[in-house]
mmCIF file of C-alpha atoms in Angstrom:
data_model
loop_
_atom_site.group_PDB
_atom_site.id
_atom_site.type_symbol
_atom_site.label_atom_id
_atom_site.label_comp_id
_atom_site.label_asym_id
_atom_site.label_seq_id
_atom_site.Cartn_x
_atom_site.Cartn_y
_atom_site.Cartn_z
ATOM 1 C CA MET A 242 -52.385 90.568 -184.393
ATOM 2 C CA THR A 243 -54.931 87.864 -183.774
ATOM 3 C CA GLN A 244 -53.437 85.941 -186.715
ATOM 4 C CA PHE A 245 -50.032 85.719 -184.999
ATOM 5 C CA ASP A 246 -48.881 82.087 -184.735
ATOM 6 C CA PHE A 247 -47.481 82.267 -181.227
ATOM 7 C CA LYS A 248 -46.935 78.509 -181.046
ATOM 8 C CA SER A 249 -43.718 78.576 -183.081
ATOM 9 C CA LEU A 250 -40.759 78.310 -180.725
ATOM 10 C CA SER A 251 -38.995 81.318 -182.201
ATOM 11 C CA ASP A 252 -42.015 83.559 -181.765
ATOM 12 C CA LEU A 253 -42.845 82.178 -178.331
ATOM 13 C CA ALA A 254 -39.349 82.967 -177.148
ATOM 14 C CA GLY A 255 -39.021 86.304 -178.886
ATOM 15 C CA GLN A 256 -42.259 87.815 -177.645
ATOM 16 C CA ARG A 257 -41.064 87.312 -174.058
ATOM 17 C CA LEU A 258 -37.879 89.298 -174.606
ATOM 18 C CA MET A 259 -37.266 93.036 -174.501
ATOM 19 C CA PHE A 260 -33.835 94.167 -175.650
ATOM 20 C CA GLY A 261 -31.783 97.307 -175.801
ATOM 21 C CA PHE A 262 -29.668 98.094 -178.856
ATOM 22 C CA GLU A 263 -27.065 100.513 -180.148
ATOM 23 C CA GLY A 264 -27.790 103.222 -182.689
ATOM 24 C CA GLN A 265 -30.369 105.837 -183.514
ATOM 25 C CA SER A 266 -32.086 104.293 -186.524
ATOM 26 C CA LEU A 267 -33.570 101.062 -187.823
ATOM 27 C CA ASN A 268 -30.075 99.723 -188.434
ATOM 28 C CA ALA A 269 -28.883 96.198 -189.180
ATOM 29 C CA GLU A 270 -28.624 95.296 -185.487
ATOM 30 C CA LEU A 271 -32.189 96.317 -184.731
ATOM 31 C CA LYS A 272 -33.525 94.655 -187.862
ATOM 32 C CA TYR A 273 -31.796 91.433 -186.816
ATOM 33 C CA LEU A 274 -33.353 91.546 -183.334
ATOM 34 C CA ILE A 275 -36.788 92.021 -184.825
ATOM 35 C CA LYS A 276 -36.611 89.681 -187.834
ATOM 36 C CA GLU A 277 -34.461 86.851 -186.490
ATOM 37 C CA TYR A 278 -35.037 87.019 -182.730
ATOM 38 C CA ARG A 279 -38.735 87.989 -183.098
ATOM 39 C CA VAL A 280 -38.519 90.321 -180.094
ATOM 40 C CA GLY A 281 -41.653 91.455 -178.307
ATOM 41 C CA GLY A 282 -40.192 94.819 -177.373
ATOM 42 C CA ILE A 283 -37.268 97.201 -177.377
ATOM 43 C CA ILE A 284 -36.169 99.702 -174.744
ATOM 44 C CA LEU A 285 -34.619 103.093 -175.464
ATOM 45 C CA PHE A 286 -31.843 104.962 -173.663
ATOM 46 C CA ARG A 287 -30.282 108.394 -174.023
ATOM 47 C CA SER A 288 -27.754 107.035 -176.513
ATOM 48 C CA ASN A 289 -30.622 106.083 -178.850
ATOM 49 C CA ILE A 290 -32.018 109.623 -178.870
ATOM 50 C CA GLU A 291 -30.654 112.602 -180.776
ATOM 51 C CA SER A 292 -33.708 114.673 -181.689
ATOM 52 C CA ALA A 293 -37.484 114.479 -181.778
ATOM 53 C CA ASP A 294 -37.590 113.887 -185.532
ATOM 54 C CA GLN A 295 -34.937 111.180 -185.345
ATOM 55 C CA LEU A 296 -36.657 109.471 -182.411
ATOM 56 C CA ARG A 297 -40.029 109.451 -184.148
ATOM 57 C CA ARG A 298 -38.508 107.895 -187.278
ATOM 58 C CA LEU A 299 -36.709 105.253 -185.214
ATOM 59 C CA CYS A 300 -39.809 104.195 -183.290
ATOM 60 C CA MET A 301 -42.217 104.275 -186.194
ATOM 61 C CA ASN A 302 -39.823 102.465 -188.533
ATOM 62 C CA ALA A 303 -39.093 99.754 -185.961
ATOM 63 C CA ARG A 304 -42.772 99.162 -185.276
ATOM 64 C CA LYS A 305 -43.589 99.050 -189.001
ATOM 65 C CA TYR A 306 -40.711 96.648 -189.616
ATOM 66 C CA ALA A 307 -42.045 94.277 -186.957
ATOM 67 C CA LEU A 308 -45.462 94.286 -188.588
ATOM 68 C CA ASP A 309 -43.850 93.705 -192.005
ATOM 69 C CA GLN A 310 -42.166 90.586 -190.531
ATOM 70 C CA GLY A 311 -45.548 89.161 -189.517
ATOM 71 C CA LEU A 312 -45.072 90.052 -185.850
ATOM 72 C CA PRO A 313 -47.403 91.851 -183.483
ATOM 73 C CA ASP A 314 -46.651 95.510 -182.913
ATOM 74 C CA LEU A 315 -43.582 96.141 -180.765
ATOM 75 C CA PHE A 316 -43.516 97.356 -177.222
ATOM 76 C CA VAL A 317 -41.321 100.457 -177.440
ATOM 77 C CA ALA A 318 -40.370 101.303 -173.877
ATOM 78 C CA VAL A 319 -38.465 104.056 -172.096
ATOM 79 C CA ASP A 320 -37.748 105.097 -168.520
ATOM 80 C CA GLN A 321 -39.388 108.504 -168.282
ATOM 81 C CA GLU A 322 -40.010 108.991 -164.567
ATOM 82 C CA GLY A 323 -39.011 112.638 -164.585
ATOM 83 C CA GLY A 324 -36.213 114.129 -162.529
ATOM 84 C CA GLN A 325 -33.201 111.889 -162.069
ATOM 85 C CA VAL A 326 -34.419 109.219 -164.508
ATOM 86 C CA ALA A 327 -35.661 110.722 -167.747
ATOM 87 C CA ARG A 328 -34.275 109.527 -171.075
ATOM 88 C CA LEU A 329 -36.026 112.273 -173.038
ATOM 89 C CA ARG A 330 -34.664 115.748 -172.302
ATOM 90 C CA LYS A 331 -35.334 119.092 -173.989
ATOM 91 C CA PRO A 332 -37.125 119.852 -176.260
ATOM 92 C CA PHE A 333 -39.357 117.424 -174.350
ATOM 93 C CA THR A 334 -40.919 118.650 -171.126
ATOM 94 C CA GLU A 335 -38.581 118.162 -168.174
ATOM 95 C CA PHE A 336 -40.260 117.472 -164.840
ATOM 96 C CA PRO A 337 -38.431 117.677 -161.492
ATOM 97 C CA GLY A 338 -39.360 114.116 -160.511
ATOM 98 C CA ASN A 339 -41.611 112.211 -158.155
ATOM 99 C CA PRO A 340 -40.366 113.770 -154.872
ATOM 100 C CA HIS A 341 -41.595 117.143 -156.174
ATOM 101 C CA MET A 342 -45.126 115.975 -157.002
ATOM 102 C CA LYS A 343 -47.191 117.413 -154.169
ATOM 103 C CA THR A 344 -50.751 117.037 -155.431
ATOM 104 C CA ILE A 345 -52.883 114.702 -157.503
ATOM 105 C CA ASP A 346 -53.086 117.479 -160.094
ATOM 106 C CA ASP A 347 -49.270 117.484 -160.325
ATOM 107 C CA ALA A 348 -49.308 113.745 -161.024
ATOM 108 C CA ARG A 349 -52.079 114.075 -163.592
ATOM 109 C CA GLU A 350 -50.293 116.890 -165.408
ATOM 110 C CA PHE A 351 -47.056 114.903 -165.553
ATOM 111 C CA ALA A 352 -48.894 111.864 -166.906
ATOM 112 C CA ARG A 353 -50.936 113.809 -169.463
ATOM 113 C CA ILE A 354 -47.981 115.678 -170.925
ATOM 114 C CA THR A 355 -45.636 112.692 -170.797
ATOM 115 C CA ALA A 356 -48.166 110.387 -172.478
ATOM 116 C CA SER A 357 -48.761 112.931 -175.220
ATOM 117 C CA GLU A 358 -45.060 113.425 -175.912
ATOM 118 C CA LEU A 359 -44.196 109.722 -175.784
ATOM 119 C CA SER A 360 -47.077 108.594 -177.969
ATOM 120 C CA ASP A 361 -46.256 111.313 -180.496
ATOM 121 C CA MET A 362 -42.807 109.719 -180.819
ATOM 122 C CA GLY A 363 -44.237 106.215 -181.228
ATOM 123 C CA ILE A 364 -43.220 105.167 -177.701
ATOM 124 C CA ASN A 365 -46.014 103.090 -176.175
ATOM 125 C CA MET A 366 -44.654 101.947 -172.790
ATOM 126 C CA ASN A 367 -43.244 103.940 -169.887
ATOM 127 C CA MET A 368 -41.289 102.115 -167.186
ATOM 128 C CA ALA A 369 -43.007 104.266 -164.588
ATOM 129 C CA PRO A 370 -44.255 105.082 -162.042
ATOM 130 C CA VAL A 371 -41.938 104.140 -159.186
ATOM 131 C CA MET A 372 -44.249 102.749 -156.489
ATOM 132 C CA ASP A 373 -41.616 102.163 -153.826
ATOM 133 C CA VAL A 374 -42.167 103.564 -150.333
ATOM 134 C CA ALA A 375 -39.113 105.213 -148.733
ATOM 135 C CA PRO A 376 -39.485 105.899 -144.984
ATOM 136 C CA PRO A 377 -38.122 109.329 -143.976
ATOM 137 C CA ASP A 378 -35.735 107.789 -141.432
ATOM 138 C CA VAL A 379 -34.027 105.570 -144.048
ATOM 139 C CA ASP A 380 -31.275 106.774 -146.382
ATOM 140 C CA SER A 381 -33.017 105.020 -149.245
ATOM 141 C CA ILE A 382 -31.249 104.460 -152.549
ATOM 142 C CA MET A 383 -34.596 105.553 -154.039
ATOM 143 C CA LYS A 384 -35.030 108.799 -152.085
ATOM 144 C CA ASP A 385 -34.614 110.954 -155.210
ATOM 145 C CA ARG A 386 -37.042 108.851 -157.274
ATOM 146 C CA VAL A 387 -40.019 108.075 -155.006
ATOM 147 C CA PHE A 388 -43.195 109.968 -154.246
ATOM 148 C CA SER A 389 -42.953 111.646 -150.858
ATOM 149 C CA GLY A 390 -45.079 110.208 -148.084
ATOM 150 C CA GLY A 391 -46.305 106.875 -146.833
ATOM 151 C CA ALA A 392 -47.859 103.958 -148.643
ATOM 152 C CA ASN A 393 -51.268 105.563 -149.082
ATOM 153 C CA ARG A 394 -49.828 108.768 -150.519
ATOM 154 C CA VAL A 395 -47.591 106.818 -152.906
ATOM 155 C CA SER A 396 -50.680 104.857 -153.958
ATOM 156 C CA GLN A 397 -52.693 108.008 -154.675
ATOM 157 C CA LEU A 398 -50.019 109.768 -156.709
ATOM 158 C CA GLY A 399 -48.878 106.604 -158.447
ATOM 159 C CA THR A 400 -52.337 105.562 -159.560
ATOM 160 C CA ALA A 401 -52.946 109.083 -160.881
ATOM 161 C CA VAL A 402 -49.847 108.673 -163.041
ATOM 162 C CA ILE A 403 -50.897 105.181 -164.165
ATOM 163 C CA GLN A 404 -54.377 106.312 -165.136
ATOM 164 C CA GLY A 405 -53.088 109.409 -166.916
ATOM 165 C CA LEU A 406 -50.439 107.574 -168.915
ATOM 166 C CA GLN A 407 -52.820 104.825 -169.988
ATOM 167 C CA LYS A 408 -55.609 107.250 -170.815
ATOM 168 C CA GLY A 409 -53.069 108.829 -173.153
ATOM 169 C CA GLY A 410 -52.334 105.476 -174.808
ATOM 170 C CA VAL A 411 -49.036 104.734 -173.054
ATOM 171 C CA MET A 412 -48.736 101.553 -171.012
ATOM 172 C CA ALA A 413 -47.555 102.138 -167.445
ATOM 173 C CA VAL A 414 -45.214 99.761 -165.608
ATOM 174 C CA ALA A 415 -45.176 100.014 -161.808
ATOM 175 C CA LYS A 416 -41.848 99.258 -160.159
ATOM 176 C CA HIS A 417 -39.973 97.742 -158.255
ATOM 177 C CA PHE A 418 -42.046 94.870 -156.828
ATOM 178 C CA PRO A 419 -42.296 93.989 -153.985
ATOM 179 C CA GLY A 420 -40.676 97.292 -152.983
ATOM 180 C CA ILE A 421 -37.134 98.608 -152.648
ATOM 181 C CA GLY A 422 -37.756 101.852 -150.782
ATOM 182 C CA ARG A 423 -35.992 100.626 -147.653
ATOM 183 C CA THR A 424 -32.848 99.386 -149.376
ATOM 184 C CA LEU A 425 -29.548 101.270 -149.145
ATOM 185 C CA LYS A 426 -27.532 99.708 -151.980
ATOM 186 C CA ASP A 427 -27.967 100.172 -155.717
ATOM 187 C CA SER A 428 -28.840 96.962 -157.577
ATOM 188 C CA HIS A 429 -27.043 98.326 -160.643
ATOM 189 C CA PHE A 430 -23.845 97.526 -158.727
ATOM 190 C CA PHE A 431 -24.728 95.265 -155.751
ATOM 191 C CA LEU A 432 -27.245 92.650 -154.628
ATOM 192 C CA PRO A 433 -29.195 94.474 -151.895
ATOM 193 C CA GLU A 434 -31.164 92.583 -149.253
ATOM 194 C CA LEU A 435 -34.363 93.571 -147.468
ATOM 195 C CA ASN A 436 -34.860 91.318 -144.471
ATOM 196 C CA ALA A 437 -38.545 92.114 -143.979
ATOM 197 C CA GLU A 438 -41.368 89.771 -143.067
ATOM 198 C CA LEU A 439 -44.241 89.359 -145.518
ATOM 199 C CA SER A 440 -46.611 90.810 -142.908
ATOM 200 C CA ASP A 441 -44.463 93.955 -142.785
ATOM 201 C CA LEU A 442 -44.370 94.238 -146.575
ATOM 202 C CA LYS A 443 -48.138 93.912 -146.733
ATOM 203 C CA GLN A 444 -48.572 96.852 -144.384
ATOM 204 C CA THR A 445 -46.322 99.175 -146.394
ATOM 205 C CA ASP A 446 -44.421 98.176 -149.535
ATOM 206 C CA LEU A 447 -47.154 96.101 -151.176
ATOM 207 C CA VAL A 448 -49.923 98.667 -150.640
ATOM 208 C CA PRO A 449 -49.044 100.787 -153.711
ATOM 209 C CA PHE A 450 -48.774 97.703 -155.911
ATOM 210 C CA GLU A 451 -52.221 96.589 -154.817
ATOM 211 C CA ALA A 452 -53.452 100.062 -155.790
ATOM 212 C CA ALA A 453 -51.652 99.789 -159.133
ATOM 213 C CA LYS A 454 -53.357 96.469 -159.774
ATOM 214 C CA LYS A 455 -56.762 98.019 -159.062
ATOM 215 C CA ALA A 456 -55.886 100.841 -161.472
ATOM 216 C CA GLN A 457 -55.304 98.162 -164.166
ATOM 217 C CA VAL A 458 -51.635 98.965 -164.593
ATOM 218 C CA SER A 459 -50.334 97.276 -167.730
ATOM 219 C CA GLY A 460 -47.185 95.895 -166.164
ATOM 220 C CA ILE A 461 -45.304 95.391 -162.928
ATOM 221 C CA MET A 462 -41.509 95.248 -162.866
ATOM 222 C CA LEU A 463 -39.738 92.973 -160.397
ATOM 223 C CA SER A 464 -36.776 94.206 -158.394
ATOM 224 C CA HIS A 465 -33.385 92.523 -158.257
ATOM 225 C CA ILE A 466 -33.498 92.626 -154.454
ATOM 226 C CA LEU A 467 -33.138 89.566 -152.225
ATOM 227 C CA TYR A 468 -35.909 89.207 -149.643
ATOM 228 C CA PRO A 469 -34.607 86.361 -147.417
ATOM 229 C CA LYS A 470 -37.826 86.052 -145.403
ATOM 230 C CA LEU A 471 -39.755 85.456 -148.649
ATOM 231 C CA ASP A 472 -37.165 83.525 -150.660
ATOM 232 C CA PRO A 473 -33.685 82.947 -149.191
ATOM 233 C CA ASP A 474 -32.245 81.715 -152.479
ATOM 234 C CA TRP A 475 -33.446 83.941 -155.312
ATOM 235 C CA GLN A 476 -33.943 87.679 -155.752
ATOM 236 C CA ALA A 477 -37.429 88.819 -156.716
ATOM 237 C CA SER A 478 -36.726 88.924 -160.448
ATOM 238 C CA LEU A 479 -35.844 85.202 -160.411
ATOM 239 C CA SER A 480 -38.168 84.015 -157.642
ATOM 240 C CA LYS A 481 -41.223 81.867 -158.243
ATOM 241 C CA THR A 482 -42.245 82.514 -154.632
ATOM 242 C CA ILE A 483 -42.397 86.272 -155.227
ATOM 243 C CA ALA A 484 -43.309 86.572 -158.909
ATOM 244 C CA TYR A 485 -45.833 83.754 -159.113
ATOM 245 C CA ASP A 486 -46.976 82.745 -155.634
ATOM 246 C CA LEU A 487 -47.187 86.269 -154.197
ATOM 247 C CA LEU A 488 -47.881 88.566 -157.144
ATOM 248 C CA ARG A 489 -49.776 86.294 -159.514
ATOM 249 C CA GLN A 490 -51.598 84.004 -157.068
ATOM 250 C CA ASP A 491 -52.004 85.815 -153.744
ATOM 251 C CA MET A 492 -52.468 89.320 -155.165
ATOM 252 C CA GLU A 493 -54.258 88.007 -158.271
ATOM 253 C CA TYR A 494 -52.439 90.329 -160.647
ATOM 254 C CA GLN A 495 -53.285 89.468 -164.255
ATOM 255 C CA GLY A 496 -51.220 92.005 -166.207
ATOM 256 C CA LEU A 497 -47.646 91.753 -167.451
ATOM 257 C CA VAL A 498 -44.870 90.793 -165.073
ATOM 258 C CA MET A 499 -41.346 91.659 -166.170
ATOM 259 C CA THR A 500 -37.840 91.657 -164.796
ATOM 260 C CA ASP A 501 -35.606 94.632 -164.305
ATOM 261 C CA ASP A 502 -32.537 94.715 -166.546
ATOM 262 C CA LEU A 503 -30.723 91.384 -166.332
ATOM 263 C CA ASP A 504 -27.449 93.135 -167.160
ATOM 264 C CA MET A 505 -27.332 94.720 -163.685
ATOM 265 C CA LYS A 506 -24.565 93.702 -161.290
ATOM 266 C CA ALA A 507 -27.151 92.405 -158.791
ATOM 267 C CA ILE A 508 -27.519 89.463 -161.173
ATOM 268 C CA SER A 509 -24.503 87.196 -160.701
ATOM 269 C CA HIS A 510 -26.018 84.108 -162.318
ATOM 270 C CA ASP A 511 -25.323 83.124 -165.908
ATOM 271 C CA MET A 512 -28.016 83.947 -168.440
ATOM 272 C CA ASP A 513 -29.106 80.327 -168.838
ATOM 273 C CA THR A 514 -29.895 80.129 -165.115
ATOM 274 C CA CYS A 515 -31.694 83.481 -165.207
ATOM 275 C CA ILE A 516 -33.939 82.501 -168.101
ATOM 276 C CA HIS A 517 -34.704 79.108 -166.556
ATOM 277 C CA ARG A 518 -35.730 80.766 -163.287
ATOM 278 C CA ILE A 519 -37.811 83.366 -165.149
ATOM 279 C CA MET A 520 -39.655 80.623 -167.002
ATOM 280 C CA ILE A 521 -40.246 78.580 -163.841
ATOM 281 C CA ALA A 522 -41.661 81.708 -162.180
ATOM 282 C CA GLN A 523 -43.892 82.355 -165.226
ATOM 283 C CA ILE A 524 -42.548 85.886 -165.577
ATOM 284 C CA ASP A 525 -43.851 87.215 -168.859
ATOM 285 C CA MET A 526 -40.908 89.276 -170.110
ATOM 286 C CA ALA A 527 -37.159 89.321 -169.528
ATOM 287 C CA LEU A 528 -35.271 92.581 -170.076
ATOM 288 C CA VAL A 529 -31.700 92.641 -171.396
ATOM 289 C CA CYS A 530 -31.027 96.307 -171.917
ATOM 290 C CA HIS A 531 -27.548 96.431 -173.431
ATOM 291 C CA ALA A 532 -26.100 95.077 -176.645
ATOM 292 C CA GLY A 533 -23.830 92.099 -176.134
ATOM 293 C CA PRO A 534 -23.701 88.315 -175.748
ATOM 294 C CA ASN A 535 -26.396 88.256 -173.043
ATOM 295 C CA ILE A 536 -29.006 89.022 -175.705
ATOM 296 C CA THR A 537 -28.126 85.964 -177.775
ATOM 297 C CA GLU A 538 -27.733 83.794 -174.678
ATOM 298 C CA ALA A 539 -31.139 84.831 -173.353
ATOM 299 C CA ARG A 540 -32.869 84.013 -176.609
ATOM 300 C CA GLU A 541 -31.093 80.681 -177.044
ATOM 301 C CA ALA A 542 -31.874 79.650 -173.470
ATOM 302 C CA MET A 543 -35.537 80.558 -173.886
ATOM 303 C CA MET A 544 -35.728 78.510 -177.098
ATOM 304 C CA ARG A 545 -33.964 75.544 -175.513
ATOM 305 C CA TYR A 546 -36.234 75.325 -172.460
ATOM 306 C CA LEU A 547 -39.378 75.777 -174.542
ATOM 307 C CA GLU A 548 -38.321 72.885 -176.744
ATOM 308 C CA LYS A 549 -37.327 70.386 -174.077
ATOM 309 C CA ASP A 550 -39.793 71.087 -171.256
ATOM 310 C CA GLY A 551 -43.488 70.637 -171.987
ATOM 311 C CA GLU A 552 -44.554 72.341 -168.783
ATOM 312 C CA LEU A 553 -42.486 75.427 -169.560
ATOM 313 C CA PHE A 554 -43.885 75.392 -173.089
ATOM 314 C CA GLU A 555 -47.458 75.450 -171.787
ATOM 315 C CA SER A 556 -46.789 78.180 -169.245
ATOM 316 C CA GLY A 557 -44.892 80.062 -171.953
ATOM 317 C CA CYS A 558 -47.995 80.034 -174.132
ATOM 318 C CA ALA A 559 -49.944 81.562 -171.251
ATOM 319 C CA CYS A 560 -47.312 84.294 -170.881
ATOM 320 C CA VAL A 561 -47.449 85.164 -174.568
ATOM 321 C CA LYS A 562 -51.252 85.235 -174.460
ATOM 322 C CA ARG A 563 -50.984 87.870 -171.726
ATOM 323 C CA ILE A 564 -48.491 89.833 -173.803
ATOM 324 C CA LEU A 565 -50.756 89.735 -176.836
ATOM 325 C CA ALA A 566 -53.775 90.741 -174.750
ATOM 326 C CA VAL A 567 -51.958 93.852 -173.562
ATOM 327 C CA LYS A 568 -50.805 94.638 -177.097
ATOM 328 C CA GLU A 569 -54.356 94.294 -178.382
ATOM 329 C CA ARG A 570 -55.635 96.559 -175.615
ATOM 330 C CA PHE A 571 -53.220 99.384 -176.429
ATOM 331 C CA LEU A 572 -51.728 98.877 -179.886
ATOM 332 C CA VAL A 573 -54.545 97.741 -182.174
#
């Protein structure tokens, strides 16, 4: 991995992209994403999974194919929170979800078993845990996915999951920064707003993410929520104020920063605008989770801005260095 020439434009762009795909094997589409687009990672959904044996072959073959193309090992990610959001079902262990985790031991058991099962399949990144705080008096869109309790309790249970996953060799990704527990609309379909002051966020929503940082969480995922008091123009996943100024500078987080799925309805901007904003904000990885033209448009936009803007090229090198550092920590 240390021999990877990350200064070529194609590789610089590709390593910052994580894509979804159709199929249940190392098919022509997936080979193309890896060989031609030089992707840094792929993300799996239920449609990609038929059985344990099939899933293991898919993951192992994809990772080997990336290495055969002279690339670093792939991030192979999945959303395996338990409960409502769990891509792997039986014969894998099915947990009731974060609201049902009552003790630190519950969180540790979930993380230990989940890490073992994921790593056995060749999956090395879990888009979990959810670190959002949902007040009991709010009909939160996240009420069925969050840990019960206030910010400190979410921090305790969440960091137990982070530590357990990563001890088991699976990178954890805390989400959805800077916190969506008080939102009522689903960003899969709408652009929710949270009109909270930064001082308010620091007292509640940001507390678990600070704990995740201290637990050396591998990645933090940005929400698609608009926080007008922080940035009136751009949702978190496209906001330099939130992704760079707040998370990277003020909170001094040095791990991976990634977007939520750019195919969600909360994103109304064209892909060129999204990628430009992501690069300005120095967000490490952009997620496009569904096959379609957005994948090609994201890659072409990334290539174009790297080529024509020296400042974005330099910051892009820094992003890829972070990506490679995380890959070396977990995948070498």
